[in-house]
Short mmCIF file of C-alpha atoms in Angstrom, two decimals:
data_model
loop_
_atom_site.label_atom_id
_atom_site.label_comp_id
_atom_site.label_asym_id
_atom_site.label_seq_id
_atom_site.Cartn_x
_atom_site.Cartn_y
_atom_site.Cartn_z
CA UNK A 1 15.29 -23.43 2.82
CA UNK A 2 12.39 -21.07 2.33
CA UNK A 3 12.19 -18.69 -0.62
CA UNK A 4 11.86 -15.04 0.11
CA UNK A 5 9.45 -12.56 -1.39
CA UNK A 6 10.28 -8.90 -0.91
CA UNK A 7 7.51 -6.39 -0.47
CA UNK A 8 7.81 -2.67 -0.06
CA UNK A 9 5.56 -0.49 2.04
CA UNK A 10 7.18 2.54 0.49
CA UNK A 11 5.95 2.16 -3.05
CA UNK A 12 2.41 3.31 -2.69
CA UNK A 13 1.73 5.05 0.58
CA UNK A 14 -1.57 6.68 1.51
CA UNK A 15 -4.03 3.88 2.02
CA UNK A 16 -2.70 1.66 -0.72
CA UNK A 17 -2.12 -1.57 1.08
CA UNK A 18 -4.28 -4.15 -0.65
CA UNK A 19 -1.10 -5.86 -1.61
CA UNK A 20 -1.29 -7.62 -4.93
CA UNK A 21 1.42 -9.91 -6.19
CA UNK A 22 0.74 -10.08 -9.94
CA UNK A 23 3.10 -8.51 -12.48
CA UNK A 24 0.66 -5.63 -12.96
CA UNK A 25 0.43 -5.02 -9.20
CA UNK A 26 4.23 -4.78 -9.08
CA UNK A 27 4.25 -2.57 -12.19
CA UNK A 28 1.77 -0.18 -10.59
CA UNK A 29 3.94 0.02 -7.46
CA UNK A 30 7.01 0.77 -9.55
CA UNK A 31 5.22 3.45 -11.59
CA UNK A 32 4.01 5.07 -8.43
CA UNK A 33 7.47 5.09 -6.90
CA UNK A 34 8.98 6.67 -10.01
CA UNK A 35 6.16 9.20 -10.15
CA UNK A 36 6.71 10.17 -6.53
CA UNK A 37 10.46 10.52 -7.01
CA UNK A 38 9.90 12.77 -10.03
CA UNK A 39 7.27 14.96 -8.41
CA UNK A 40 8.59 15.25 -4.90
CA UNK A 41 12.29 14.75 -5.09
CA UNK A 42 13.43 16.06 -8.48
CA UNK A 43 11.77 19.38 -7.78
CA UNK A 44 13.06 22.41 -5.88
CA UNK A 45 9.82 23.77 -4.40
CA UNK A 46 8.25 20.50 -3.35
CA UNK A 47 11.33 18.38 -3.15
CA UNK A 48 14.04 20.43 -1.46
CA UNK A 49 12.71 20.24 2.14
CA UNK A 50 12.18 16.51 1.71
CA UNK A 51 15.61 16.09 0.16
CA UNK A 52 17.22 17.85 3.10
CA UNK A 53 15.26 15.84 5.63
CA UNK A 54 16.08 12.57 3.86
CA UNK A 55 19.73 13.59 3.70
CA UNK A 56 19.77 14.25 7.45
CA UNK A 57 18.05 10.92 8.07
CA UNK A 58 20.60 9.23 5.86
CA UNK A 59 23.41 10.67 7.99
CA UNK A 60 21.76 9.29 11.11
CA UNK A 61 21.51 5.92 9.41
CA UNK A 62 25.22 5.95 8.61
CA UNK A 63 26.33 7.17 12.00
CA UNK A 64 24.03 5.03 14.13
CA UNK A 65 23.91 1.70 12.34
CA UNK A 66 26.14 -0.03 14.89
CA UNK A 67 25.51 -0.60 18.56
CA UNK A 68 27.11 1.83 20.99
CA UNK A 69 27.14 4.59 18.36
CA UNK A 70 27.29 7.24 21.08
CA UNK A 71 29.84 5.53 23.30
CA UNK A 72 27.22 5.14 26.03
CA UNK A 73 25.76 1.78 25.04
CA UNK A 74 23.07 3.00 22.64
CA UNK A 75 21.27 0.53 20.40
CA UNK A 76 21.84 0.67 16.61
CA UNK A 77 19.13 2.27 14.48
CA UNK A 78 15.87 0.32 14.31
CA UNK A 79 15.36 -0.43 10.62
CA UNK A 80 11.55 -0.26 10.87
CA UNK A 81 11.78 3.09 12.64
CA UNK A 82 14.14 4.33 9.92
CA UNK A 83 11.84 3.16 7.16
CA UNK A 84 8.79 4.71 8.82
CA UNK A 85 10.73 7.95 9.22
CA UNK A 86 11.33 7.97 5.45
CA UNK A 87 7.66 7.24 4.85
CA UNK A 88 6.69 10.07 7.18
CA UNK A 89 9.02 12.53 5.45
CA UNK A 90 7.76 11.53 2.02
CA UNK A 91 4.07 11.63 2.85
CA UNK A 92 3.74 14.69 5.06
CA UNK A 93 1.49 17.26 3.36
CA UNK A 94 3.57 20.00 1.74
CA UNK A 95 1.98 22.61 4.02
CA UNK A 96 3.67 21.05 7.07
CA UNK A 97 7.32 21.85 7.83
CA UNK A 98 9.56 18.80 8.00
CA UNK A 99 11.76 18.88 11.09
CA UNK A 100 15.14 17.23 11.29
CA UNK A 101 15.06 13.67 12.58
CA UNK A 102 16.81 12.68 15.79
CA UNK A 103 17.57 9.25 17.20
CA UNK A 104 17.07 8.06 20.77
CA UNK A 105 19.39 5.64 22.63
CA UNK A 106 16.98 2.76 21.82
CA UNK A 107 17.60 3.27 18.11
CA UNK A 108 14.22 4.86 17.34
CA UNK A 109 13.79 7.93 15.16
CA UNK A 110 11.97 10.94 16.59
CA UNK A 111 10.68 14.24 15.17
CA UNK A 112 9.72 17.40 16.99
CA UNK A 113 7.61 20.34 15.81
CA UNK A 114 8.46 23.31 18.01
CA UNK A 115 7.00 26.79 17.90
CA UNK A 116 7.37 27.92 21.51
CA UNK A 117 7.63 26.31 24.93
CA UNK A 118 3.85 26.10 25.01
CA UNK A 119 3.44 24.71 21.49
CA UNK A 120 5.41 21.55 20.97
CA UNK A 121 4.56 18.23 19.40
CA UNK A 122 6.94 15.32 19.31
CA UNK A 123 6.65 11.78 18.01
CA UNK A 124 8.83 8.70 18.11
CA UNK A 125 8.62 5.84 15.60
CA UNK A 126 8.93 2.62 17.54
CA UNK A 127 8.96 -1.04 16.60
CA UNK A 128 7.29 -2.25 13.44
CA UNK A 129 4.60 0.43 13.15
CA UNK A 130 4.07 2.36 16.39
CA UNK A 131 4.00 6.12 16.74
CA UNK A 132 4.41 7.28 20.34
CA UNK A 133 3.51 10.95 20.61
CA UNK A 134 3.33 13.75 23.14
CA UNK A 135 2.48 17.43 22.89
CA UNK A 136 2.14 20.64 24.85
CA UNK A 137 -0.52 23.07 23.68
CA UNK A 138 -0.77 25.90 26.18
CA UNK A 139 -1.96 24.41 29.46
CA UNK A 140 -2.91 21.16 27.81
CA UNK A 141 -0.60 18.16 27.63
CA UNK A 142 -1.37 15.19 25.46
CA UNK A 143 0.24 11.85 24.80
CA UNK A 144 -0.66 8.56 23.18
CA UNK A 145 0.12 5.82 20.69
CA UNK A 146 -1.05 5.35 17.10
CA UNK A 147 -0.36 2.72 14.44
CA UNK A 148 1.52 3.81 11.33
CA UNK A 149 0.38 1.20 8.85
CA UNK A 150 -0.43 3.29 5.82
CA UNK A 151 -1.46 6.95 6.10
CA UNK A 152 -0.03 9.26 8.67
CA UNK A 153 -2.85 8.95 11.25
CA UNK A 154 -5.31 11.87 11.31
CA UNK A 155 -4.66 12.45 15.01
CA UNK A 156 -0.96 12.95 14.33
CA UNK A 157 -1.57 15.38 11.46
CA UNK A 158 -4.13 17.26 13.56
CA UNK A 159 -1.67 17.75 16.39
CA UNK A 160 1.19 18.79 14.13
CA UNK A 161 -1.08 21.44 12.61
CA UNK A 162 -2.05 22.63 16.12
CA UNK A 163 1.57 23.69 16.67
CA UNK A 164 1.22 26.27 13.90
CA UNK A 165 -2.31 27.50 14.66
CA UNK B 1 -28.44 -3.87 -7.85
CA UNK B 2 -27.24 -3.00 -11.35
CA UNK B 3 -26.34 -5.98 -13.48
CA UNK B 4 -23.40 -5.87 -15.81
CA UNK B 5 -22.55 -8.07 -18.79
CA UNK B 6 -20.64 -11.22 -18.00
CA UNK B 7 -17.24 -11.08 -19.66
CA UNK B 8 -16.26 -14.62 -20.59
CA UNK B 9 -12.61 -13.66 -20.85
CA UNK B 10 -12.50 -10.98 -18.20
CA UNK B 11 -9.19 -9.09 -18.32
CA UNK B 12 -8.66 -9.52 -14.59
CA UNK B 13 -4.97 -9.99 -13.88
CA UNK B 14 -5.47 -10.24 -10.15
CA UNK B 15 -8.39 -10.16 -7.73
CA UNK B 16 -7.56 -9.43 -4.11
CA UNK B 17 -9.59 -9.62 -0.93
CA UNK B 18 -7.70 -8.16 2.02
CA UNK B 19 -8.22 -7.80 5.76
CA UNK B 20 -5.99 -5.63 7.93
CA UNK B 21 -6.04 -6.47 11.62
CA UNK B 22 -4.92 -5.32 15.05
CA UNK B 23 -2.86 -8.10 16.56
CA UNK B 24 -2.21 -8.61 20.27
CA UNK B 25 0.78 -6.60 21.50
CA UNK B 26 3.04 -9.59 22.18
CA UNK B 27 2.33 -11.23 18.80
CA UNK B 28 5.43 -12.46 16.96
CA UNK B 29 5.74 -13.00 13.22
CA UNK B 30 6.48 -16.72 13.73
CA UNK B 31 3.08 -17.05 15.43
CA UNK B 32 1.53 -16.66 11.97
CA UNK B 33 2.74 -20.17 11.18
CA UNK B 34 0.11 -21.61 13.51
CA UNK B 35 -2.14 -21.52 10.44
CA UNK B 36 0.20 -23.48 8.24
CA UNK B 37 -1.14 -26.96 9.00
CA UNK B 38 -4.69 -25.89 8.25
CA UNK B 39 -3.90 -24.53 4.79
CA UNK B 40 -0.90 -26.53 3.58
CA UNK B 41 -3.01 -28.94 1.57
CA UNK B 42 -4.53 -26.21 -0.62
CA UNK B 43 -1.51 -23.89 -0.47
CA UNK B 44 1.62 -26.04 -0.23
CA UNK B 45 4.22 -23.58 -1.57
CA UNK B 46 5.59 -21.36 1.17
CA UNK B 47 7.75 -18.24 1.04
CA UNK B 48 8.84 -15.78 3.65
CA UNK B 49 7.76 -12.18 3.12
CA UNK B 50 10.39 -9.66 4.01
CA UNK B 51 9.69 -6.01 3.86
CA UNK B 52 11.96 -4.05 1.61
CA UNK B 53 12.59 -0.37 1.68
CA UNK B 54 14.37 1.72 -0.87
CA UNK B 55 17.31 3.48 0.65
CA UNK B 56 17.80 6.82 -1.03
CA UNK B 57 21.28 8.16 -0.62
CA UNK B 58 22.49 11.66 -1.37
CA UNK B 59 25.85 12.17 -3.03
CA UNK B 60 26.91 15.62 -4.18
CA UNK B 61 23.33 16.79 -3.65
CA UNK B 62 21.94 14.18 -6.03
CA UNK B 63 20.26 10.90 -5.25
CA UNK B 64 22.07 7.77 -6.27
CA UNK B 65 19.85 4.91 -7.52
CA UNK B 66 17.76 3.47 -4.70
CA UNK B 67 19.16 0.42 -2.94
CA UNK B 68 16.94 -2.35 -1.66
CA UNK B 69 16.96 -2.64 2.11
CA UNK B 70 16.06 -5.93 3.72
CA UNK B 71 14.05 -4.94 6.77
CA UNK B 72 13.24 -8.34 8.13
CA UNK B 73 10.53 -10.91 8.19
CA UNK B 74 6.95 -9.59 8.25
CA UNK B 75 4.99 -12.64 7.20
CA UNK B 76 4.54 -15.67 4.98
CA UNK B 77 3.14 -16.28 1.54
CA UNK B 78 1.48 -19.54 0.52
CA UNK B 79 0.66 -20.55 -3.05
CA UNK B 80 -1.65 -23.19 -4.43
CA UNK B 81 -0.13 -26.01 -6.48
CA UNK B 82 -1.00 -24.25 -9.75
CA UNK B 83 0.26 -20.95 -8.27
CA UNK B 84 -2.97 -19.18 -9.25
CA UNK B 85 -4.08 -18.59 -5.68
CA UNK B 86 -1.89 -16.83 -3.14
CA UNK B 87 -2.39 -16.27 0.57
CA UNK B 88 -0.36 -13.64 2.36
CA UNK B 89 -0.18 -13.76 6.14
CA UNK B 90 1.50 -10.61 7.36
CA UNK B 91 1.85 -8.75 10.63
CA UNK B 92 -0.76 -6.32 9.33
CA UNK B 93 -3.29 -8.85 8.12
CA UNK B 94 -4.49 -11.47 5.67
CA UNK B 95 -4.67 -11.15 1.88
CA UNK B 96 -6.07 -13.62 -0.63
CA UNK B 97 -5.24 -13.19 -4.32
CA UNK B 98 -6.64 -14.96 -7.37
CA UNK B 99 -4.40 -14.57 -10.40
CA UNK B 100 -5.53 -14.98 -14.01
CA UNK B 101 -7.46 -16.84 -15.26
CA UNK B 102 -10.16 -15.34 -13.08
CA UNK B 103 -12.84 -17.67 -11.78
CA UNK B 104 -15.74 -15.75 -10.29
CA UNK B 105 -16.63 -13.60 -7.30
CA UNK B 106 -18.47 -16.33 -5.39
CA UNK B 107 -15.49 -18.63 -5.70
CA UNK B 108 -12.92 -16.15 -4.45
CA UNK B 109 -15.15 -14.80 -1.70
CA UNK B 110 -15.80 -18.32 -0.44
CA UNK B 111 -12.08 -19.10 -0.38
CA UNK B 112 -11.27 -15.79 1.30
CA UNK B 113 -13.97 -16.46 3.90
CA UNK B 114 -12.60 -19.92 4.60
CA UNK B 115 -9.11 -18.50 5.09
CA UNK B 116 -10.46 -15.67 7.21
CA UNK B 117 -12.25 -18.12 9.53
CA UNK B 118 -9.05 -20.12 9.99
CA UNK B 119 -7.06 -16.93 10.53
CA UNK B 120 -9.46 -15.65 13.18
CA UNK B 121 -9.56 -18.94 15.07
CA UNK B 122 -5.78 -19.41 15.08
CA UNK B 123 -4.36 -15.89 15.21
CA UNK B 124 -7.10 -14.28 17.30
CA UNK B 125 -6.62 -10.65 16.26
CA UNK B 126 -8.19 -8.00 18.48
CA UNK B 127 -10.16 -6.52 15.59
CA UNK B 128 -10.21 -5.99 11.85
CA UNK B 129 -9.36 -2.39 10.97
CA UNK B 130 -9.55 -2.34 7.18
CA UNK B 131 -11.16 -4.49 4.51
CA UNK B 132 -10.60 -4.22 0.78
CA UNK B 133 -11.40 -5.63 -2.63
CA UNK B 134 -8.87 -4.86 -5.35
CA UNK B 135 -9.20 -5.83 -9.02
CA UNK B 136 -6.38 -5.23 -11.45
CA UNK B 137 -7.55 -5.33 -15.06
CA UNK B 138 -5.10 -5.67 -17.92
CA UNK B 139 -6.54 -4.52 -21.23
CA UNK B 140 -4.42 -5.30 -24.25
CA UNK B 141 -5.36 -3.12 -27.23
CA UNK B 142 -5.19 -5.22 -30.40
CA UNK B 143 -3.48 -2.57 -32.55
CA UNK B 144 -0.58 -0.24 -31.94
CA UNK B 145 -2.27 2.91 -33.30
CA UNK B 146 -5.34 3.64 -31.25
CA UNK B 147 -7.38 6.36 -29.64
CA UNK B 148 -7.90 6.16 -25.87
CA UNK B 149 -11.48 7.35 -26.20
CA UNK B 150 -12.31 4.26 -28.26
CA UNK B 151 -11.45 2.09 -25.26
CA UNK B 152 -12.02 4.10 -22.09
CA UNK B 153 -14.59 6.76 -21.28
CA UNK B 154 -12.15 8.74 -19.13
CA UNK B 155 -9.22 9.18 -21.53
CA UNK B 156 -6.18 11.37 -20.90
CA UNK B 157 -6.27 14.58 -22.89
CA UNK B 158 -3.28 16.14 -24.60
CA UNK B 159 -3.61 19.93 -25.03
CA UNK B 160 -4.82 20.97 -28.47
CA UNK B 161 -2.18 21.88 -31.02
CA UNK B 162 0.24 19.19 -29.87
CA UNK B 163 0.90 15.76 -31.34
CA UNK B 164 -1.70 13.47 -29.80
CA UNK B 165 0.59 10.51 -29.27
CA UNK B 166 0.93 9.34 -25.65
CA UNK B 167 3.54 6.72 -24.86
CA UNK B 168 3.03 6.50 -21.09
CA UNK B 169 0.20 7.57 -18.87
CA UNK B 170 -0.44 7.21 -15.14
CA UNK B 171 -3.39 8.62 -13.25
CA UNK B 172 -4.59 7.94 -9.73
CA UNK B 173 -7.74 9.21 -8.14
CA UNK B 174 -9.09 8.61 -4.66
CA UNK B 175 -12.89 8.53 -4.77
CA UNK B 176 -14.83 9.05 -1.55
CA UNK B 177 -18.01 7.01 -1.63
CA UNK B 178 -20.87 6.40 0.77
CA UNK B 179 -20.35 5.33 4.41
CA UNK B 180 -16.62 6.02 4.45
CA UNK B 181 -15.95 3.63 1.60
CA UNK B 182 -13.03 4.80 -0.51
CA UNK B 183 -11.85 3.70 -3.95
CA UNK B 184 -8.34 4.14 -5.23
CA UNK B 185 -8.62 4.10 -8.99
CA UNK B 186 -5.50 3.93 -11.10
CA UNK B 187 -5.37 4.08 -14.88
CA UNK B 188 -2.01 3.36 -16.42
CA UNK B 189 -0.89 2.92 -19.99
CA UNK B 190 2.26 1.61 -21.52
CA UNK B 191 3.40 -0.49 -24.44
CA UNK B 192 4.01 -4.20 -24.03
CA UNK B 193 7.69 -4.69 -24.82
CA UNK B 194 7.08 -8.19 -26.21
CA UNK B 195 4.67 -7.34 -29.01
CA UNK B 196 4.63 -3.53 -29.03
CA UNK B 197 0.90 -3.49 -28.38
CA UNK B 198 -0.56 -0.93 -26.01
CA UNK B 199 -1.84 -1.94 -22.57
CA UNK B 200 -4.27 -0.08 -20.36
CA UNK B 201 -4.29 -1.12 -16.71
CA UNK B 202 -7.37 -0.33 -14.64
CA UNK B 203 -6.56 -0.92 -10.99
CA UNK B 204 -9.58 -0.57 -8.70
CA UNK B 205 -9.01 -0.85 -4.95
CA UNK B 206 -12.15 -0.35 -2.88
CA UNK B 207 -11.71 -0.28 0.88
CA UNK B 208 -13.07 0.84 4.20
CA UNK B 209 -11.04 1.69 7.27
CA UNK B 210 -13.00 0.96 10.42
CA UNK B 211 -12.67 -1.19 13.53
CA UNK B 212 -14.83 -4.23 12.90
CA UNK B 213 -15.43 -6.98 15.45
CA UNK B 214 -13.83 -10.09 13.97
CA UNK B 215 -17.21 -11.88 13.83
CA UNK B 216 -19.12 -8.93 12.42
CA UNK B 217 -21.45 -9.79 9.54
CA UNK B 218 -20.91 -6.23 8.34
CA UNK B 219 -17.52 -7.33 6.98
CA UNK B 220 -19.22 -9.62 4.46
CA UNK B 221 -22.05 -7.30 3.48
CA UNK B 222 -19.47 -4.53 2.96
CA UNK B 223 -17.33 -6.76 0.75
CA UNK B 224 -20.41 -7.47 -1.37
CA UNK B 225 -20.92 -3.73 -1.66
CA UNK B 226 -17.27 -3.32 -2.70
CA UNK B 227 -17.90 -5.77 -5.50
CA UNK B 228 -20.77 -3.66 -6.82
CA UNK B 229 -18.64 -0.53 -6.61
CA UNK B 230 -15.65 -2.01 -8.41
CA UNK B 231 -17.99 -3.28 -11.14
CA UNK B 232 -19.57 0.14 -11.43
CA UNK B 233 -16.18 1.81 -11.75
CA UNK B 234 -14.97 -0.74 -14.29
CA UNK B 235 -18.06 -0.84 -16.52
CA UNK B 236 -18.50 2.93 -16.39
CA UNK B 237 -14.88 3.33 -17.48
CA UNK B 238 -14.65 0.95 -20.41
CA UNK B 239 -16.41 1.49 -23.71
CA UNK B 240 -18.56 -1.03 -25.59
CA UNK B 241 -15.59 -1.62 -27.87
CA UNK B 242 -13.51 -2.72 -24.89
CA UNK B 243 -16.30 -4.93 -23.60
CA UNK B 244 -16.43 -6.67 -26.96
CA UNK B 245 -12.77 -7.65 -26.60
CA UNK B 246 -13.63 -9.85 -23.64
CA UNK B 247 -17.09 -11.25 -24.40
#
């Protein structure tokens, strides 16, 4: 029987992935998590949009955590996708609106930033760390894949901001 | 290159050298075990690494305490017999840690390089996309009443007119350096519950995010540069009084 060591990617987002294992490394992670909860969640101005988005995500988690949650053979929520959705909600810059999460029949969480039919950006969090994205900006259509290992990738942030330009 | 004093009893709690990689698309976590035979002699103690998230749940518009979510296997951790050296093989890369007592840079770099070479030959990642050197320093102040400025050159400041006693302190800065090198620098302070003595933690994580070829010599020259930077941050943060604690 192999022992298990639990590690959280949520403790220190934004480029902080040189994962230490000493007591002090764990202490720093814990301090950061508490700090983030205090600043971003226990706070109306900064925290309320995130609180609402996390609440909506939580409802999806509850409703879609078993297979066939829609009666049409859908797959239960992908736990990595769910976790990355939380990370995305918690690390989006405060200047960017947080849309409500949706779930696709494969169990992956998706977000869409919509301003008009010619300004849309949507992303889906797939597998362990993939972001599949697509956007319409006027006559231009884009799509692609990015890794979501630590920061929200610059390309993703750039395209979300384009929706509101 | 600037030289810094050698601290005989350096307060380094953990030294980390880390490589993040792009793995082939069809790579499975169990494939990481292909390394096991090559390292089991030096690192015989094995653990699975599972990623854990904190599930925040709303009840009556308030969050209930976070619950730990087991999100599945993401890698393996191997420890040396004395448990002072730890290798993490994860889906996002390779990390080598030296826990206290610290040895020296050449020793840990050599071991990290040896592990890296094995990793590259067995796992065959497409590229390396981030490299890092992280040093966590644990400075125990020998008396309970103290002034931060006696021990660090960048002390927290309490506004004038208020009691100057700080029980907890946490500061994080992200410093942009040359050639896209970045340093995350955390200063934290709390009181050791065992002996009531204050502790200052200086956590210096220097990294660069870039796609490197796996055999690029730039990886190793950049790590050497990281070492200089982390030393510069550390020695320009601590005072002579702090240095004297570890000479």
